[in-house]
PDB file of C-alpha atoms in Angstrom:
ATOM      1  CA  UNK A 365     264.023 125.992  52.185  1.00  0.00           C
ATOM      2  CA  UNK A 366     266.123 124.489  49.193  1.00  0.00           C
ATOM      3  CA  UNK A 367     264.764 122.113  46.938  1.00  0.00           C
ATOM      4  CA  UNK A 368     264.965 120.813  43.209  1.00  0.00           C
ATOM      5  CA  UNK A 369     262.663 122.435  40.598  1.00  0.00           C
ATOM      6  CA  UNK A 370     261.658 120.437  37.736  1.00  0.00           C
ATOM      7  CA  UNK A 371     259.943 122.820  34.970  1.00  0.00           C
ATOM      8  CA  UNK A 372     259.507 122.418  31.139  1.00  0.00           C
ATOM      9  CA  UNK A 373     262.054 124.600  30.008  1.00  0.00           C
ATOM     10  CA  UNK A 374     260.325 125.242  26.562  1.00  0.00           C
ATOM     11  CA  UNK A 375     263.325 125.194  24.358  1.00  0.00           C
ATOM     12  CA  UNK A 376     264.587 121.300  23.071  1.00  0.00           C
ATOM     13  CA  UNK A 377     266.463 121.092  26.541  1.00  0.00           C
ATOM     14  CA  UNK A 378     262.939 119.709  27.426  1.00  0.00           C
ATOM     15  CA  UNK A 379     262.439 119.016  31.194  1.00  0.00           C
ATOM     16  CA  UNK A 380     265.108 120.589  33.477  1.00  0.00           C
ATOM     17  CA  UNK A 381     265.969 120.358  37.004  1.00  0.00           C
ATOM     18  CA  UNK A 382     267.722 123.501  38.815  1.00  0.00           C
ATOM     19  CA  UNK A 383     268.451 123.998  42.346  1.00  0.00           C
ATOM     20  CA  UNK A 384     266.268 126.299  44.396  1.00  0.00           C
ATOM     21  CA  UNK A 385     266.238 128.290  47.402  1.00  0.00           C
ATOM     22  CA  UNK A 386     263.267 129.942  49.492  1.00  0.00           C
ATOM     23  CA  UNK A 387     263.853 132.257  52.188  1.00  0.00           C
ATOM     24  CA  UNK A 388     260.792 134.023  53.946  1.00  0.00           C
ATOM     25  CA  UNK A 389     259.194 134.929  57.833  1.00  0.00           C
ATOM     26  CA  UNK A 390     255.441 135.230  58.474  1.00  0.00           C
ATOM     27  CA  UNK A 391     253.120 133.632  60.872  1.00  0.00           C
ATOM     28  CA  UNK A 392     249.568 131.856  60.614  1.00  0.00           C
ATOM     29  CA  UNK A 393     246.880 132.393  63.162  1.00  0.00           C
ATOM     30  CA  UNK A 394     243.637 129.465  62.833  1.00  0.00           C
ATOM     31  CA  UNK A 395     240.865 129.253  65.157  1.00  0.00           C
ATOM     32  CA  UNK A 396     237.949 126.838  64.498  1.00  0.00           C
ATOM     33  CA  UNK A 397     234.890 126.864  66.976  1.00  0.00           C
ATOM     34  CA  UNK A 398     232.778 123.769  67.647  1.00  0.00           C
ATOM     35  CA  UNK A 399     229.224 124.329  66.445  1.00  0.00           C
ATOM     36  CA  UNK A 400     227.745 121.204  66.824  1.00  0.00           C
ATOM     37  CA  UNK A 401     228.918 117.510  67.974  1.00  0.00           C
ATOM     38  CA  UNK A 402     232.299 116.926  65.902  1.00  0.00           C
ATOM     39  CA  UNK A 403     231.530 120.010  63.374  1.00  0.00           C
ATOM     40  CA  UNK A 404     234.040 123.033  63.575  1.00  0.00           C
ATOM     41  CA  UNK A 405     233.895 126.263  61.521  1.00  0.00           C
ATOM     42  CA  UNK A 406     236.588 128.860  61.704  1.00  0.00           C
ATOM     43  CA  UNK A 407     238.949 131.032  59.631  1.00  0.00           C
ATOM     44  CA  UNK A 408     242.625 131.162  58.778  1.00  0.00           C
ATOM     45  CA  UNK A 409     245.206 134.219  58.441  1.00  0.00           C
ATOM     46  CA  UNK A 410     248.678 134.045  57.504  1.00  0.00           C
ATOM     47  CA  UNK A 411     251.211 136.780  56.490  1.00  0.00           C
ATOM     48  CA  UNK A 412     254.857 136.948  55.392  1.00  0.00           C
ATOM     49  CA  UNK A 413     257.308 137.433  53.198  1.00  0.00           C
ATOM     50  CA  UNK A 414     259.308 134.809  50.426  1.00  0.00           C
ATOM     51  CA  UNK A 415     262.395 135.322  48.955  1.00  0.00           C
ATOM     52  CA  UNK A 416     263.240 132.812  46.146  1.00  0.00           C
ATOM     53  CA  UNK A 417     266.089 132.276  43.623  1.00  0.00           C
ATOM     54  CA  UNK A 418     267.905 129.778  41.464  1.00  0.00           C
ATOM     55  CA  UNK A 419     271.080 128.609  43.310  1.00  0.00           C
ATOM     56  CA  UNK A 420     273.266 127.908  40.158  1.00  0.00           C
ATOM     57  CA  UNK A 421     275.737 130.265  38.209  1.00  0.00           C
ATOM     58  CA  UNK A 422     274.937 128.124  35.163  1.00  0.00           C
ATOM     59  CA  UNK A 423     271.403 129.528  34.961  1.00  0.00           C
ATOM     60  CA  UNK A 424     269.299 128.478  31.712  1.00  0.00           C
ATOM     61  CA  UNK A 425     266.936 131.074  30.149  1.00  0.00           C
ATOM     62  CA  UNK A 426     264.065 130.319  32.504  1.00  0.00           C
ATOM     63  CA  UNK A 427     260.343 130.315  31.544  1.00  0.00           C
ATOM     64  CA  UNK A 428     257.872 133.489  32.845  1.00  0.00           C
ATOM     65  CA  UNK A 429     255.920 131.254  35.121  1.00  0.00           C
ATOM     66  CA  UNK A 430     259.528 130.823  36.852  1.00  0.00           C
ATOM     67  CA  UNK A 431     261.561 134.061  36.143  1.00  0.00           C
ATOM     68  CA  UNK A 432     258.708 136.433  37.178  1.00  0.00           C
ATOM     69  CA  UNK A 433     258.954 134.584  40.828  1.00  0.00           C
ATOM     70  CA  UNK A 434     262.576 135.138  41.816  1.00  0.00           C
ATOM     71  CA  UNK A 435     263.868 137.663  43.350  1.00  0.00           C
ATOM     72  CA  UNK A 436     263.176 139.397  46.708  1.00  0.00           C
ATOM     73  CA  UNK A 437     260.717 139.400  49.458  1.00  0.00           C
ATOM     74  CA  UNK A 438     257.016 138.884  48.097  1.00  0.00           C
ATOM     75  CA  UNK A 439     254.207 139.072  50.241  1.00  0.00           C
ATOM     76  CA  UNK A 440     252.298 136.094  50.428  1.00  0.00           C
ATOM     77  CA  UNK A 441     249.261 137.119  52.513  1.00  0.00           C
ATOM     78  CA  UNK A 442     245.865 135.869  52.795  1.00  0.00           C
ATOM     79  CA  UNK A 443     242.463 135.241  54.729  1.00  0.00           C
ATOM     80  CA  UNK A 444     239.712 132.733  54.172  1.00  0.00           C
ATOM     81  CA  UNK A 445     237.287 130.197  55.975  1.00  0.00           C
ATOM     82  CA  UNK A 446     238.160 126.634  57.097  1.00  0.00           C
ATOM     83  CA  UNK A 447     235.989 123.729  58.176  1.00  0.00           C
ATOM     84  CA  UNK A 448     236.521 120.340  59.921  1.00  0.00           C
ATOM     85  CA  UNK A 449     234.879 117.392  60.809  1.00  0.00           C
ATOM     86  CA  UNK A 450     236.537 114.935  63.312  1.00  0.00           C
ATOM     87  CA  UNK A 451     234.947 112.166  64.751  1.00  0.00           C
ATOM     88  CA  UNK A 452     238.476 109.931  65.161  1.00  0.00           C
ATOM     89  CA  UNK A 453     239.407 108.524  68.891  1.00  0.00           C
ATOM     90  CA  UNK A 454     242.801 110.075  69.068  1.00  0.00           C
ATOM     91  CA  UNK A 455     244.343 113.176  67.107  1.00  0.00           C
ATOM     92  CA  UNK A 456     247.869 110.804  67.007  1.00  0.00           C
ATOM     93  CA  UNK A 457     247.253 107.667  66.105  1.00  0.00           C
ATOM     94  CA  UNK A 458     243.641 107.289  65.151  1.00  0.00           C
ATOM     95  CA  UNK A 459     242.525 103.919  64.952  1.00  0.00           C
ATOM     96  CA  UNK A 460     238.466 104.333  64.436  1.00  0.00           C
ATOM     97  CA  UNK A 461     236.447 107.452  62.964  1.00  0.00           C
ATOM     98  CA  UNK A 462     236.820 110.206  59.876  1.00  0.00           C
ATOM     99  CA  UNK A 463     238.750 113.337  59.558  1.00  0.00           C
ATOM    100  CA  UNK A 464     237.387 115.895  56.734  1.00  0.00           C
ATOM    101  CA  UNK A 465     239.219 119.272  56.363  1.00  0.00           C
ATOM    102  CA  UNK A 466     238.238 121.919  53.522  1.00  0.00           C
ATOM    103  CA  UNK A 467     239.727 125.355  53.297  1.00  0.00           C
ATOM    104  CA  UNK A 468     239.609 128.616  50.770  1.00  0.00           C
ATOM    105  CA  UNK A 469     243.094 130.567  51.196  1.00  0.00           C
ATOM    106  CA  UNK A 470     242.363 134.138  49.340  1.00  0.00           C
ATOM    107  CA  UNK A 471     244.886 136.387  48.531  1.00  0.00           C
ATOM    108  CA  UNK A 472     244.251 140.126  47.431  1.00  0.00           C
ATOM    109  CA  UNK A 473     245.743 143.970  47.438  1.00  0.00           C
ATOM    110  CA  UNK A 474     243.788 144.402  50.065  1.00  0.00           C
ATOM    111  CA  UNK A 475     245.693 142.719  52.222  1.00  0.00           C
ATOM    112  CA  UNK A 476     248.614 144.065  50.939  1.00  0.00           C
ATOM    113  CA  UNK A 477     249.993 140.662  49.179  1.00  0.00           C
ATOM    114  CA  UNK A 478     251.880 140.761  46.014  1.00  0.00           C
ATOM    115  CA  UNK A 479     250.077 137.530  45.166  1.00  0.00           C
ATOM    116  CA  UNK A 480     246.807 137.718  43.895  1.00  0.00           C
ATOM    117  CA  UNK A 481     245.328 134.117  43.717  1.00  0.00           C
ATOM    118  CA  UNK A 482     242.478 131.471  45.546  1.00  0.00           C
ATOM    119  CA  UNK A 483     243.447 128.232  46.474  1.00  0.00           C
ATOM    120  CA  UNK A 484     240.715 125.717  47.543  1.00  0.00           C
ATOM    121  CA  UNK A 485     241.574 122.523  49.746  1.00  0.00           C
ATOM    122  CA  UNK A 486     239.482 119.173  50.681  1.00  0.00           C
ATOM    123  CA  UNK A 487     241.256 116.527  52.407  1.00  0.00           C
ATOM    124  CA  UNK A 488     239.474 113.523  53.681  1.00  0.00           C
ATOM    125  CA  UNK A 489     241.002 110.620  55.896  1.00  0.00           C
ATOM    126  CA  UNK A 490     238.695 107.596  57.306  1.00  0.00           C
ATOM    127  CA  UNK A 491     240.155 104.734  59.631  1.00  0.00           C
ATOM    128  CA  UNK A 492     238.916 101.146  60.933  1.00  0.00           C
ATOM    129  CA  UNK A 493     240.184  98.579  63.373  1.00  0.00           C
ATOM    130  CA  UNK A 494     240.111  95.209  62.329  1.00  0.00           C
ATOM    131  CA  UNK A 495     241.601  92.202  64.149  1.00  0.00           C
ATOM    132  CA  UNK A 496     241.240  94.318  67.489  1.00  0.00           C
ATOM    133  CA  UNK A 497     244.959  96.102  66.928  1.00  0.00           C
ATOM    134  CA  UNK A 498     245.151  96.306  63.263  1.00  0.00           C
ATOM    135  CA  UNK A 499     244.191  99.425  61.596  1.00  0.00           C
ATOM    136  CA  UNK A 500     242.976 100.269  57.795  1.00  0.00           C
ATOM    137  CA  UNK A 501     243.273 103.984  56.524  1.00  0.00           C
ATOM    138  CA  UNK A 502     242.616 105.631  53.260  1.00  0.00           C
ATOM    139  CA  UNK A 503     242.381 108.944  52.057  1.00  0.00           C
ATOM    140  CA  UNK A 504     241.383 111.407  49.021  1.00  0.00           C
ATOM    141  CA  UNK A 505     242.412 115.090  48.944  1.00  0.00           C
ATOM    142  CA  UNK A 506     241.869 117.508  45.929  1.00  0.00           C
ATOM    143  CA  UNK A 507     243.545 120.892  46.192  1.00  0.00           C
ATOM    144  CA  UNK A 508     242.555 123.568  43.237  1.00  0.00           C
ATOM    145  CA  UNK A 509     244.513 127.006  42.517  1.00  0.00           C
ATOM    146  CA  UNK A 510     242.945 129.811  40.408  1.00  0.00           C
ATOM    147  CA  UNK A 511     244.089 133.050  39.425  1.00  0.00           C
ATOM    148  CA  UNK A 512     247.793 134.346  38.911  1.00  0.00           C
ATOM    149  CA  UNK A 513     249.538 131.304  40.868  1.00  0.00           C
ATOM    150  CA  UNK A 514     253.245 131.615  41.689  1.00  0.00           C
ATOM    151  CA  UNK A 515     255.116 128.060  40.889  1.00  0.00           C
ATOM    152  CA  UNK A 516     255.662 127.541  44.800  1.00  0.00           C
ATOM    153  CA  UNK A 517     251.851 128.081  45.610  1.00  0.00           C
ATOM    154  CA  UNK A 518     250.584 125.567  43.332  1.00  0.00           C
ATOM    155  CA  UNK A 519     249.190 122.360  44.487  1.00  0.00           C
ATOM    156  CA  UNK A 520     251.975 120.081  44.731  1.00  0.00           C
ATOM    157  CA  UNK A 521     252.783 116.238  45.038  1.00  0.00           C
ATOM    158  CA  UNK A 522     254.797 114.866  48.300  1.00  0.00           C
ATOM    159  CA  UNK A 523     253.774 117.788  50.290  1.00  0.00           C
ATOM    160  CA  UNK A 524     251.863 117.365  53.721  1.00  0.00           C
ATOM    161  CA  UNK A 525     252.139 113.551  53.611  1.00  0.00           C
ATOM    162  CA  UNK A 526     250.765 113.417  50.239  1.00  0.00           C
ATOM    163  CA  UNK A 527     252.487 110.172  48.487  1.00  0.00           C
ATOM    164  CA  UNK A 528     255.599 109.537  50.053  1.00  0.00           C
ATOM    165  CA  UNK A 529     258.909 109.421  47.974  1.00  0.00           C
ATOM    166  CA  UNK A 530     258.023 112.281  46.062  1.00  0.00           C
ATOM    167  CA  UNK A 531     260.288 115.695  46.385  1.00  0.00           C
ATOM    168  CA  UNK A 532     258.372 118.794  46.579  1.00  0.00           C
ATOM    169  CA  UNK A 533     258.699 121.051  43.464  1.00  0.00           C
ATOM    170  CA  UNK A 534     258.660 117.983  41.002  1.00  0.00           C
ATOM    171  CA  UNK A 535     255.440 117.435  40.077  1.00  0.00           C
ATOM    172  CA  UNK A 536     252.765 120.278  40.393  1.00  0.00           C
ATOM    173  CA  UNK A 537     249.381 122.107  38.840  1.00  0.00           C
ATOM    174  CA  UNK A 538     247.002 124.587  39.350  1.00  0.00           C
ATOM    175  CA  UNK A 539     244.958 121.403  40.225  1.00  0.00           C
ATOM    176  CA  UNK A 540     245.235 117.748  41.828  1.00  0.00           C
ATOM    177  CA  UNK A 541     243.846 114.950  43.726  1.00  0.00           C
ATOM    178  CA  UNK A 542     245.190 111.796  45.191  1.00  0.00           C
ATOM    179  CA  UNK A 543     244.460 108.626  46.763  1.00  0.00           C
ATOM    180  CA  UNK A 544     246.080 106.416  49.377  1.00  0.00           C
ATOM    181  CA  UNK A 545     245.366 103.816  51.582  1.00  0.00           C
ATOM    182  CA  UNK A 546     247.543 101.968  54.287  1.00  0.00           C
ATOM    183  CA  UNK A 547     246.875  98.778  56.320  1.00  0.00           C
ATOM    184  CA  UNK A 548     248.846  98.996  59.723  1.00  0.00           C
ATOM    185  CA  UNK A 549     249.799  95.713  61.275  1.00  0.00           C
ATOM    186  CA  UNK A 550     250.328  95.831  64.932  1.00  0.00           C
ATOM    187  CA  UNK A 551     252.360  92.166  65.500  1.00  0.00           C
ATOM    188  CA  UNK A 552     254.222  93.072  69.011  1.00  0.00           C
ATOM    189  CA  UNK A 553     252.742  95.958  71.182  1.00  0.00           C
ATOM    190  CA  UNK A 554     255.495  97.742  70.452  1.00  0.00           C
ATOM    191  CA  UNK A 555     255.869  97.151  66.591  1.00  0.00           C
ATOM    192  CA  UNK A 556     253.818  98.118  63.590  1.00  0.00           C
ATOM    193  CA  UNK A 557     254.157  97.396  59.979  1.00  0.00           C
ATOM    194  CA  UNK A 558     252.617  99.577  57.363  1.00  0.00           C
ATOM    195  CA  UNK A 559     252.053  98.329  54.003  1.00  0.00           C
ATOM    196  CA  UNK A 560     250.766 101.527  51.078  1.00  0.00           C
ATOM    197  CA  UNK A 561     249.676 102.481  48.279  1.00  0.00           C
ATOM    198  CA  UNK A 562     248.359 105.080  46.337  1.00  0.00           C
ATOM    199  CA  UNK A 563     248.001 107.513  42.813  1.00  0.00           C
ATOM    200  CA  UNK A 564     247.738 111.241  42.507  1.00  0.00           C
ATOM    201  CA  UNK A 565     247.854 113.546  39.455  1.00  0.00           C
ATOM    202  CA  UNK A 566     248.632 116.997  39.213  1.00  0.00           C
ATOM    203  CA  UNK A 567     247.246 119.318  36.001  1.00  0.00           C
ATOM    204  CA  UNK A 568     246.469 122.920  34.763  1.00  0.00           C
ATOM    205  CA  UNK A 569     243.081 122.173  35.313  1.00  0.00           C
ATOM    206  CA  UNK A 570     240.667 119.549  36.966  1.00  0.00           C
ATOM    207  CA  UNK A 571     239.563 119.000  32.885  1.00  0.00           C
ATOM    208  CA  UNK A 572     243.312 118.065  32.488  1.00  0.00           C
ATOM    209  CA  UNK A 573     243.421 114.941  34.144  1.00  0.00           C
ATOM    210  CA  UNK A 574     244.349 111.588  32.014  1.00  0.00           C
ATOM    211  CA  UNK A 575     244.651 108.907  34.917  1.00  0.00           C
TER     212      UNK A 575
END
């Protein structure tokens, strides 16, 4: 994986932007189980290894939060619960019903990961037809990190559909949660236009937020 990271470099420099480069291997194994009509309960396990470094021979003095992360393979292991709750008409292209997803990743020694951190995940996603064909969707997902959180494993803007246009690695926090909506407009059978919008912030801290 190589993307740009933005960081606050600290020093009058202000904001930087270096590229990046993430190597790892692993594998994630989720089963949920259907406990009741549309409600599913189930855990998550993944397990690998991430390489990252700086891909630039003019390499500023770097910040702890950054420097402390390079180098070579860390495990990134963890184990938690997940939960779901799906009552949409098609996984694909849903044009009726609500999709909730919520998730605790932990990561501990005990496990063997390097990484010793929670992250906590809620994403919510609703959708109506109007006009028979036309379709209105909105969503809100909030995503919270807590304890010692490597850059790359905070909660970050742009990723998994989150706000399009937005790199991942630019903006990020130990906390965040964003909006969107989209009205789909099916004109042809064969054509649909989207129109979008949406806001998102990322923080330190839920306490941090100044919309």
């Amino acid at each position: 994986l190589r993307y740009d990271l933005t960081f606050d470099s600290g020093s009058p420099a202000g904001t930087l932007t270096l590229p990046s480069g993430q190597e790892g291997y692993g594998g994630l194994a989720h089963a949920q189980f259907r406990v009741a009509p549309h409600l599913y309960l189930g855990a998550r396990a993944q397990f690998g290894k991430l390489g990252t470094e700086i891909r630039t021979s003019n390499q500023p003095p770097l910040p702890d939060s950054i420097a402390g992360q390079l180098g070579p393979d860390q495990s990134v292991n963890s184990l938690g619960p997940s939960f779901a709750f799906d009552t949409r008409d098609s996984t694909y292209y849903p044009r009726d019903g609500i999709a909730l997803d919520a998730g605790i990743d932990f990561h501990f020694d005990s496990l063997g990961s390097d990484v010793s951190m929670n992250r906590y995940e809620v994403n919510y996603r609703h959708y109506k037809t109007l006009r028979s064909r036309d379709v209105l969707a909105w969503q809100a997902y909030a995503c919270a990190t807590e304890g010692a959180v490597p850059f790359y494993m905070q909660c970050q803007v742009g990723q998994n559909s989150l706000l399009r246009g937005y790199s991942f690695g630019e903006y990020r926090g130990n906390a965040m949660a964003a909006a969107q909506a989209e009205y789909r407009w099916q004109f042809r059978p064969r054509w649909i236009a989207a129109a979008f919008a949406g806001v998102t912030q990322a923080a330190p801290e839920f306490g941090g937020f100044n919309m």
